[in-house]
PDB file of C-alpha atoms in Angstrom:
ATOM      1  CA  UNK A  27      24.076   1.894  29.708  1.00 80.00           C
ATOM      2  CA  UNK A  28      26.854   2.555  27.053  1.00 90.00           C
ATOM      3  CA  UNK A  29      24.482   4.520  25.050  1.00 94.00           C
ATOM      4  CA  UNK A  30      24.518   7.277  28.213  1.00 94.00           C
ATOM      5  CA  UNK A  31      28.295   6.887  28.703  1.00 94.00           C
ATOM      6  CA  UNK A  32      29.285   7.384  25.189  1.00 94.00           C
ATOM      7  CA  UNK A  33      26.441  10.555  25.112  1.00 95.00           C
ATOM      8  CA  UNK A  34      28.457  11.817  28.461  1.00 95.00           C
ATOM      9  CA  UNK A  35      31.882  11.635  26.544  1.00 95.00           C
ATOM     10  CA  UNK A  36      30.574  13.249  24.136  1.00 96.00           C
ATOM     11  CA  UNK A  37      29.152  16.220  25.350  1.00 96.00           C
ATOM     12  CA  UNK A  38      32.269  16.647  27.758  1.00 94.00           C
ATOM     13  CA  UNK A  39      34.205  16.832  24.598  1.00 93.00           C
ATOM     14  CA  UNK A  40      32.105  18.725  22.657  1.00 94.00           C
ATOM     15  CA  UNK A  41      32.153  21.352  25.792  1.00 93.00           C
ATOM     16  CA  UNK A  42      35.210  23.505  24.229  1.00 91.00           C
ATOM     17  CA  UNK A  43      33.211  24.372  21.585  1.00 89.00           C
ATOM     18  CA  UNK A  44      30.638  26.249  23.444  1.00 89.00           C
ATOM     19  CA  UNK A  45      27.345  24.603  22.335  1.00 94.00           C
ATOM     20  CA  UNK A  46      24.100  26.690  22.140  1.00 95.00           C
ATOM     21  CA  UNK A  47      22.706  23.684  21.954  1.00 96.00           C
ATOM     22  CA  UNK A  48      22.688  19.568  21.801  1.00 97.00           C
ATOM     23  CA  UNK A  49      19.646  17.981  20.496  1.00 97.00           C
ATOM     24  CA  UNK A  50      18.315  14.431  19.780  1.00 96.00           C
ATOM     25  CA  UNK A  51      16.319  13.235  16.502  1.00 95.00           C
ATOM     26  CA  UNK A  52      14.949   9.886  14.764  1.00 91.00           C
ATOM     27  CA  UNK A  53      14.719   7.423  17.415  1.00 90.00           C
ATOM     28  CA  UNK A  54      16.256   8.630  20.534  1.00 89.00           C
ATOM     29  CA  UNK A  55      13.697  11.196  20.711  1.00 89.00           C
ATOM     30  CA  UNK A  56      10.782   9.386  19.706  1.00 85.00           C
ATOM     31  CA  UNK A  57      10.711   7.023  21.675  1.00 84.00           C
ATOM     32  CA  UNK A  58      11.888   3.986  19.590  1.00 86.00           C
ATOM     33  CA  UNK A  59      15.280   3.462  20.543  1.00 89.00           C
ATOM     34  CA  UNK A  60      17.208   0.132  20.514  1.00 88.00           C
ATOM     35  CA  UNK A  61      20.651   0.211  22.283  1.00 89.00           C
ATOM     36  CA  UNK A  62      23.040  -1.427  19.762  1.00 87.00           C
ATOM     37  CA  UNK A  63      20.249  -1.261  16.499  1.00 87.00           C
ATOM     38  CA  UNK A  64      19.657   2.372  16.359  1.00 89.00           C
ATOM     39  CA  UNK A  65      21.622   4.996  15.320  1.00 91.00           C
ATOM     40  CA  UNK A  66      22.312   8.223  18.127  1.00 94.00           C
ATOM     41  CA  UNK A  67      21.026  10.938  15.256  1.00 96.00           C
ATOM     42  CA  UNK A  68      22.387  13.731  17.061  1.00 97.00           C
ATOM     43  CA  UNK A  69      22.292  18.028  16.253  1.00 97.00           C
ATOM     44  CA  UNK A  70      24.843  20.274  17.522  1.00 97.00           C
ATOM     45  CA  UNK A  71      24.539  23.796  17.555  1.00 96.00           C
ATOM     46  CA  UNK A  72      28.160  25.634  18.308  1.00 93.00           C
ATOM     47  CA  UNK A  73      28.218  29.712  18.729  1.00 88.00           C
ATOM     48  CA  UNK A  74      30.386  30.481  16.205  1.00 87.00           C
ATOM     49  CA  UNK A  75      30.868  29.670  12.707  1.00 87.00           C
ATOM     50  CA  UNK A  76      32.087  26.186  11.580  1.00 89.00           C
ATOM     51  CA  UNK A  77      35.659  27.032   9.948  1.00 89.00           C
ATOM     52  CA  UNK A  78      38.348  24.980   9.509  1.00 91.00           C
ATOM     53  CA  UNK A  79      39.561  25.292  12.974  1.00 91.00           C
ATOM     54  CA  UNK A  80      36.476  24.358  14.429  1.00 92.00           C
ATOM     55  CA  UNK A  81      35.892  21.043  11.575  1.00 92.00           C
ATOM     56  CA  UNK A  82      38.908  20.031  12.492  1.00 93.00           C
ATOM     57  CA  UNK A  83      38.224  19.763  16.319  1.00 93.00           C
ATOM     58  CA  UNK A  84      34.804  17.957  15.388  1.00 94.00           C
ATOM     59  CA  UNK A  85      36.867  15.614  13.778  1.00 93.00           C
ATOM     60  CA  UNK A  86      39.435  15.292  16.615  1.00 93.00           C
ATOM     61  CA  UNK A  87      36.295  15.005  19.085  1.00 94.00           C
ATOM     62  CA  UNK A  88      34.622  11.867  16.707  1.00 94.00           C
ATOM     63  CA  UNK A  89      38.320  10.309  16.446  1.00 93.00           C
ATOM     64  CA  UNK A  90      38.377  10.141  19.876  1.00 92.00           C
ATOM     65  CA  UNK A  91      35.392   8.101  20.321  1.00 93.00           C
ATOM     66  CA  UNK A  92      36.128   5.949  17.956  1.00 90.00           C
ATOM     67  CA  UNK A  93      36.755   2.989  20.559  1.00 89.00           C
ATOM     68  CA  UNK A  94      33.780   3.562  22.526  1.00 91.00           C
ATOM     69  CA  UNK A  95      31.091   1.021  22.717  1.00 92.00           C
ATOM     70  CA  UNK A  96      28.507   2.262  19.848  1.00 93.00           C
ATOM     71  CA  UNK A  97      30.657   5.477  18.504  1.00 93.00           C
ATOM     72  CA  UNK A  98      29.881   4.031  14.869  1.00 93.00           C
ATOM     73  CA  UNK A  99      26.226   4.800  15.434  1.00 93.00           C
ATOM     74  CA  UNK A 100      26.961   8.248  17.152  1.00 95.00           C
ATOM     75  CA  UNK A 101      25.988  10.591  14.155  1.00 96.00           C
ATOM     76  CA  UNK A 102      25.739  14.517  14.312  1.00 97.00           C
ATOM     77  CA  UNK A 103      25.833  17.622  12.261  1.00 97.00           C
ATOM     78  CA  UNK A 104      26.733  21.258  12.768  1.00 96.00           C
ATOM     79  CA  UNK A 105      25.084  23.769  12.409  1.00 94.00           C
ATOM     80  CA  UNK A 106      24.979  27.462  13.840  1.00 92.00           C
ATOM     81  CA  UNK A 107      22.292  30.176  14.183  1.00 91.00           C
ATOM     82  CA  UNK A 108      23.323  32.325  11.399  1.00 90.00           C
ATOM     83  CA  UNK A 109      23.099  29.022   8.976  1.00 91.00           C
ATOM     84  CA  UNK A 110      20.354  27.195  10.654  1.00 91.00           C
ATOM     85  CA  UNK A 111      17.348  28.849   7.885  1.00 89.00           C
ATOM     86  CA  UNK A 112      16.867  26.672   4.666  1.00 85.00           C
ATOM     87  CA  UNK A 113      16.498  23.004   4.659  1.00 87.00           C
ATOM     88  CA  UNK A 114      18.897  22.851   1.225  1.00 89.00           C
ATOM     89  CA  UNK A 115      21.756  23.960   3.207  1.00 92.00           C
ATOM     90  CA  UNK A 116      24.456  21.700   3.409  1.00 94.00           C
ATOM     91  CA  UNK A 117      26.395  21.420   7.186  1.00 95.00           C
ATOM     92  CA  UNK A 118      29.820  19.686   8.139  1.00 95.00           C
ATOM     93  CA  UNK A 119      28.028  16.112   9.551  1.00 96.00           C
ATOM     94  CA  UNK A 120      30.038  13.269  11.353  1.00 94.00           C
ATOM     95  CA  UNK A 121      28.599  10.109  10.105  1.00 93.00           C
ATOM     96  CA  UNK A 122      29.738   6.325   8.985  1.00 88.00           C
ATOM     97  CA  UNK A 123      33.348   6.922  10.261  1.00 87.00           C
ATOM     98  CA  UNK A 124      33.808  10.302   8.211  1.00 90.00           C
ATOM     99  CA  UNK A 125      33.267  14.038   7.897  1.00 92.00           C
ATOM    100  CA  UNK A 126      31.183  15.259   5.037  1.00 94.00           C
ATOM    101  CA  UNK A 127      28.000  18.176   4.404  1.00 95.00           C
ATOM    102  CA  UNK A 128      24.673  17.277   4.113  1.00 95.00           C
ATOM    103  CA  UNK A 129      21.631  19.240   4.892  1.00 95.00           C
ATOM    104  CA  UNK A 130      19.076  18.751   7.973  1.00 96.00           C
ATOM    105  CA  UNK A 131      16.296  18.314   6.105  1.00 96.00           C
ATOM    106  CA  UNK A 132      12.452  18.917   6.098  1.00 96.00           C
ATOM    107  CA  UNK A 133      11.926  15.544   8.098  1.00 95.00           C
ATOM    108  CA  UNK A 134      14.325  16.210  10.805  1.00 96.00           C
ATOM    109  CA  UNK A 135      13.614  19.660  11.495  1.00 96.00           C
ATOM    110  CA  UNK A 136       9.849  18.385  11.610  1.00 95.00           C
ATOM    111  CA  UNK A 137      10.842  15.855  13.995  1.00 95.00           C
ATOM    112  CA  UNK A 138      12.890  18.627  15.935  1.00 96.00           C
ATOM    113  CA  UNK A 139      10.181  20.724  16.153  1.00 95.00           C
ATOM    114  CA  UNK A 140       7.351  18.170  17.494  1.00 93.00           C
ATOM    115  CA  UNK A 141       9.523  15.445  19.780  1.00 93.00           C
ATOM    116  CA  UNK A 142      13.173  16.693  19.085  1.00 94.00           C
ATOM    117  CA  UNK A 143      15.282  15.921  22.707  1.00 95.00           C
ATOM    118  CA  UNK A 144      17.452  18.630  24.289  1.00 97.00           C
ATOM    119  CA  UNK A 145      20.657  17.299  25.944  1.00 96.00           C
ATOM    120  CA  UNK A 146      21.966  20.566  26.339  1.00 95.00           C
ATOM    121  CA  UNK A 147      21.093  23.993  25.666  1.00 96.00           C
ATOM    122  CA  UNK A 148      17.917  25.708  24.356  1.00 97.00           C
ATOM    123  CA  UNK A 149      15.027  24.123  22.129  1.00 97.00           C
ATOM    124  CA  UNK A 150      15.254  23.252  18.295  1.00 96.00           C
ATOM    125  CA  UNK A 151      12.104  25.973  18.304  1.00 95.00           C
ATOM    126  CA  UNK A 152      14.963  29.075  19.411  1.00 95.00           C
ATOM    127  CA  UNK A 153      17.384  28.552  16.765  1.00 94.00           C
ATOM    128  CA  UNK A 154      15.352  26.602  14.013  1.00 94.00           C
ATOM    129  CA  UNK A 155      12.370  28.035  11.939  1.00 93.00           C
ATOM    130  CA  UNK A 156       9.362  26.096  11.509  1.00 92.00           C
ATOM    131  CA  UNK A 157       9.231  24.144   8.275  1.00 93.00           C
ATOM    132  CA  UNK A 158       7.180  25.951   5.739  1.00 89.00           C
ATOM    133  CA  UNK A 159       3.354  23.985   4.751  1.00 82.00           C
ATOM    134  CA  UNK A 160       3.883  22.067   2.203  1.00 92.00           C
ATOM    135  CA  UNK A 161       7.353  21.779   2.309  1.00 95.00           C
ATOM    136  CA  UNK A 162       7.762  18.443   4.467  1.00 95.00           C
ATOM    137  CA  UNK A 163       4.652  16.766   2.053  1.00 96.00           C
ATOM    138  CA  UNK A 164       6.958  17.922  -1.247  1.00 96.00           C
ATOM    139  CA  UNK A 165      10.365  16.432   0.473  1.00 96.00           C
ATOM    140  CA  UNK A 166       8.930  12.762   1.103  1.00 96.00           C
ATOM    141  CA  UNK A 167       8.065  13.247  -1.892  1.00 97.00           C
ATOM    142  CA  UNK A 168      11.195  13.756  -3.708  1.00 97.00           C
ATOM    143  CA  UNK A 169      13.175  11.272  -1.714  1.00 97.00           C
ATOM    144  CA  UNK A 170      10.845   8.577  -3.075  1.00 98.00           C
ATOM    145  CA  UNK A 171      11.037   9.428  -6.520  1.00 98.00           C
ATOM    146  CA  UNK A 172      14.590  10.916  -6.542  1.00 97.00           C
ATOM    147  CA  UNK A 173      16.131   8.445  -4.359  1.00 97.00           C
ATOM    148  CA  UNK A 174      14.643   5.418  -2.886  1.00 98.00           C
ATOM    149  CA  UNK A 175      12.897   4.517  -6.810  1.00 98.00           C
ATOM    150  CA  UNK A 176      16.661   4.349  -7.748  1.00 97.00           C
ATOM    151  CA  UNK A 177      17.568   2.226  -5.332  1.00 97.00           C
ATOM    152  CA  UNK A 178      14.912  -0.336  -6.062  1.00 97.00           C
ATOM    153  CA  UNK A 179      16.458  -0.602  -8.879  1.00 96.00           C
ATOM    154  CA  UNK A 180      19.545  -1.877  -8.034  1.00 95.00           C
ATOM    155  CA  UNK A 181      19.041  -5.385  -6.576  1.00 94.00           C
ATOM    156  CA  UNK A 182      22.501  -5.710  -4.943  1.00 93.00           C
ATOM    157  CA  UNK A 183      21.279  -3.404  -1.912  1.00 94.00           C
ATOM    158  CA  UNK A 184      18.386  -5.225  -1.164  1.00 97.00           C
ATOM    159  CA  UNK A 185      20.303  -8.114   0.009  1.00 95.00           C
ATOM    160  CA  UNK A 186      21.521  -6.194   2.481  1.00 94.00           C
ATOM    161  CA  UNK A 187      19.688  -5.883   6.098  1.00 92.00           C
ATOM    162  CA  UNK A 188      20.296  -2.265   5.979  1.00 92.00           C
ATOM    163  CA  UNK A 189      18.433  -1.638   2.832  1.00 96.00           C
ATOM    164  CA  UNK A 190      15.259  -3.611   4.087  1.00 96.00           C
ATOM    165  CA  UNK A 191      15.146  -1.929   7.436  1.00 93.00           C
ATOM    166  CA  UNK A 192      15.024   1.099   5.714  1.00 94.00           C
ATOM    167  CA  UNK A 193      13.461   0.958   2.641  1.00 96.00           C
ATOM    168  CA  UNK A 194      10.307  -0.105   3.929  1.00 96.00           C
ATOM    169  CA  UNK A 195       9.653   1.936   6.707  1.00 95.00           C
ATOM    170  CA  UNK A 196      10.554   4.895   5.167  1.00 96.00           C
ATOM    171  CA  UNK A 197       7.819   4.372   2.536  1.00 97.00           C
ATOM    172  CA  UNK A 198       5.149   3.518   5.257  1.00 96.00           C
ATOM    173  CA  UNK A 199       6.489   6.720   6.972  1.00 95.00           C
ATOM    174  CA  UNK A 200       5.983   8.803   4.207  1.00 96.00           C
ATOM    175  CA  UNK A 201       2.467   7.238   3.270  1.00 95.00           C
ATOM    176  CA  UNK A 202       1.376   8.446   6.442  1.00 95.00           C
ATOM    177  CA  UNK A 203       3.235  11.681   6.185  1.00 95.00           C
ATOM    178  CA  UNK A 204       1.578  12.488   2.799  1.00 94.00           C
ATOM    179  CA  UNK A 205      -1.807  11.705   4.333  1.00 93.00           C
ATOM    180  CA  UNK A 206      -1.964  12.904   7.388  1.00 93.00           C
ATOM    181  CA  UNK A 207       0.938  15.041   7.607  1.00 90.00           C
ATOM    182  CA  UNK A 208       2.195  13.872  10.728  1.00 91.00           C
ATOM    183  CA  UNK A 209       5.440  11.548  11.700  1.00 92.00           C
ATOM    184  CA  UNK A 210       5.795   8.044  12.620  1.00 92.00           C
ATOM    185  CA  UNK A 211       8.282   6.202  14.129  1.00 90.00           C
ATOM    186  CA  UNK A 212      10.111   3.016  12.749  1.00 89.00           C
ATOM    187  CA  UNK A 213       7.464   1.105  15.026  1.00 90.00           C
ATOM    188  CA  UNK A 214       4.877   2.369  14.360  1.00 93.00           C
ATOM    189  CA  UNK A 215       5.757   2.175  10.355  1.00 94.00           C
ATOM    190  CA  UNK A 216       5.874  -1.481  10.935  1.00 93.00           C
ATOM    191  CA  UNK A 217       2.379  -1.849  12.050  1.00 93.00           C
ATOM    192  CA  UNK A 218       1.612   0.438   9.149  1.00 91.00           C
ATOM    193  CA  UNK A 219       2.721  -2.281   6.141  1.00 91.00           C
ATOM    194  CA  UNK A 220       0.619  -4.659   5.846  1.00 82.00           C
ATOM    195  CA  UNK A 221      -2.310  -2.249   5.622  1.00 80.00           C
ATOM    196  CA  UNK A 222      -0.163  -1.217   2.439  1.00 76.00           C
ATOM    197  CA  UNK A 223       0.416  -4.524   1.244  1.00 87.00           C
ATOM    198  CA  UNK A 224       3.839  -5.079   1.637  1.00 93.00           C
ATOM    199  CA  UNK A 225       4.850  -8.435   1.993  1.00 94.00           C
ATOM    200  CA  UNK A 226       4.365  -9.987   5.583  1.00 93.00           C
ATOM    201  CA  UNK A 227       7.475 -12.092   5.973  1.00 93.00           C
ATOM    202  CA  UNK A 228       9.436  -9.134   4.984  1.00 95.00           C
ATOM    203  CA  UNK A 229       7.704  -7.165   7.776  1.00 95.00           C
ATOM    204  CA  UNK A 230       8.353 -10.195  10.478  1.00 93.00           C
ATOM    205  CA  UNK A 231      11.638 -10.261   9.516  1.00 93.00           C
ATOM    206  CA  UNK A 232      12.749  -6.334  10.385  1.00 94.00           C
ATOM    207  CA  UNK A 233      10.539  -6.581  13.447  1.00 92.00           C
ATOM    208  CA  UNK A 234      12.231  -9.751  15.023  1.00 91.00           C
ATOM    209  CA  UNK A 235      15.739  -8.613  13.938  1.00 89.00           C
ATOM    210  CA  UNK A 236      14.986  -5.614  15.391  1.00 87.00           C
ATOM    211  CA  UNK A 237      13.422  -5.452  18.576  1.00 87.00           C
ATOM    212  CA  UNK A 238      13.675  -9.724  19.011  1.00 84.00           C
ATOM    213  CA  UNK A 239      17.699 -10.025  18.924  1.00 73.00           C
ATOM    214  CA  UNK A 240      16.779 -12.820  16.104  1.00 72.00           C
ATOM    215  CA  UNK A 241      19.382 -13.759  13.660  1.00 74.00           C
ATOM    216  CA  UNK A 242      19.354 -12.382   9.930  1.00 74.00           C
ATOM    217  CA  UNK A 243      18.268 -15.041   7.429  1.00 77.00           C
ATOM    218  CA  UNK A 244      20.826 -16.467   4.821  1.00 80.00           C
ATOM    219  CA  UNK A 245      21.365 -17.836   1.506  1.00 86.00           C
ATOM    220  CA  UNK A 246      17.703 -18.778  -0.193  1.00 88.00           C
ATOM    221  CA  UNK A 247      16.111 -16.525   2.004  1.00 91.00           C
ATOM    222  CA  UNK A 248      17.980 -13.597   1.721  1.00 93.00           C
ATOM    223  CA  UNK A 249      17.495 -13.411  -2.046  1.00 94.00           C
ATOM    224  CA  UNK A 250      13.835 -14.079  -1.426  1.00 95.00           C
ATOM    225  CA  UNK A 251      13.480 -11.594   0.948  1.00 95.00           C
ATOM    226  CA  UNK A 252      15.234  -9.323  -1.737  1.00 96.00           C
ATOM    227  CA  UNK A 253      13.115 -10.366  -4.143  1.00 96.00           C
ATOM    228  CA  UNK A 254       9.738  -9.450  -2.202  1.00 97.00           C
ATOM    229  CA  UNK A 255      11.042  -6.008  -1.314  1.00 97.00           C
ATOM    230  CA  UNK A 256      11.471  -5.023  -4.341  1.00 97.00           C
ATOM    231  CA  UNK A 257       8.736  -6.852  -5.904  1.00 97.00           C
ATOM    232  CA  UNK A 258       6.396  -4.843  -3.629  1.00 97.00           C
ATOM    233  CA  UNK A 259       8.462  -1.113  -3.662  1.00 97.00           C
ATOM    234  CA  UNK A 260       9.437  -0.263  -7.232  1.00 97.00           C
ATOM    235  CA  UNK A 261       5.566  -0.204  -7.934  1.00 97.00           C
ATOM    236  CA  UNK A 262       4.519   0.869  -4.634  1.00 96.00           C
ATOM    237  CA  UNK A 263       6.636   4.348  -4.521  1.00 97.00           C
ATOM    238  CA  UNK A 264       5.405   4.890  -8.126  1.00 97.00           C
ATOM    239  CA  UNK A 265       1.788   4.965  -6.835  1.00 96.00           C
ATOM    240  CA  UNK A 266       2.353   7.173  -4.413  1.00 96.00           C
ATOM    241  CA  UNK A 267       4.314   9.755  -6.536  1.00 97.00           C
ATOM    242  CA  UNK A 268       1.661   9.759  -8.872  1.00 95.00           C
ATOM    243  CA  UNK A 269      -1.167  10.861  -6.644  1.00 90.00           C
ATOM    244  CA  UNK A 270       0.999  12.716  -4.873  1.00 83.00           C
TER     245      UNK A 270
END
């Protein structure tokens, strides 16, 4: 499979670095993982600080790859030991063809924590602490109100299939999150939406694209399906922040 080759190049080049640890998130640990669909959310964990030497290798190492059968989906961050406490912090993260900081945040250290998939090295539970109560409930939170209500706003995304497949199961997920304070995968979030009452064609259409190899719609329907998601969002995410 090209997913496993690119995974082996990979970790052969990320060798030199001397990785405490490799691990898997999002939907190559959980389970829902579509070769050529899903992104390869990846953690690594090298045993020394992340200086400009070493960012600079990690950027050598991604460059590399870059002709690889499904290297744009390969996405990881850095972290180490001594900066592995507090989900604000920011680490160097390889993602959408460049180098940049962003934190690993309450969701994926959750996810770590309860299905997270070790490639190399020692469990997420040795190096990572245990997100605080409350503090994964309060995160889903934020990103609905903070981010994804912004979004809604602006309809040129939401023609876009990337905006749909995410949108909406990120608000199932953190329905279900905020009410039973567990995870879900992208499948599962799927069944979850029409209980919600998000718009059933909408729902059809991710699922078929997804897991059905079904072509994205065009013209008339893509502004329709635009128009539904965001017809069905803007209010739905204000609901939920305010009995939140």
């Amino acid at each position: 499979m090209p997913t496993d080759a690119l995974l082996a190049r990979f970790l052969d080049g990320l060798a030199p670095l001397g990785p405490v640890a490799v691990w898997a998130h999002g939907s190559p640990a959980g389970g829902d993982y579509v070769e050529g669909r899903s992104d390869l959310d990846l953690i690594a964990v090298p045993d020394h600080p992340v200086g400009p030497r070493t960012v600079w290798r990690i950027a050598l190492l991604h460059a590399r790859l870059r002709a690889e059968p499904l290297a744009d989906r390969l996405h990881c961050t850095y972290l180490t030991p001594d900066t592995a406490a507090g989900a604000g912090r920011r680490h160097p993260t390889w993602a959408h063809a460049q180098l940049f900081k962003r934190p690993v945040t309450p969701v994926t250290r959750t996810e770590l924590h309860a299905f997270g998939r070790v490639l190399r090295g020692v469990p997420p539970a040795d190096v990572l602490p245990p997100v605080p109560d409350g503090e994964l409930a309060a995160f889903v939170v934020r990103d609905q109100r903070d981010f994804w209500r912004r979004e809604v706003d602006r309809t040129a995304h939401w023609t876009q299939d990337v905006w749909v497949d995410l949108g909406l199961p990120t608000f199932a997920r953190a329905t279900v999150t905020l009410r039973e304070g567990r995870l879900i995968s992208e499948r599962e979030a799927l069944d979850v939406l029409p209980g919600p009452g998000a718009p059933g064609e909408v729902v059809d259409d991710i699922r078929r694209r997804r897991y059905d190899d079904t072509a994205p719609p065009a013209g008339d329907r893509v502004r329709r399906r635009a128009r539904l998601t965001r017809a069905y969002l803007g209010p739905a995410i204000d609901a939920l922040v305010a009995g939140s």
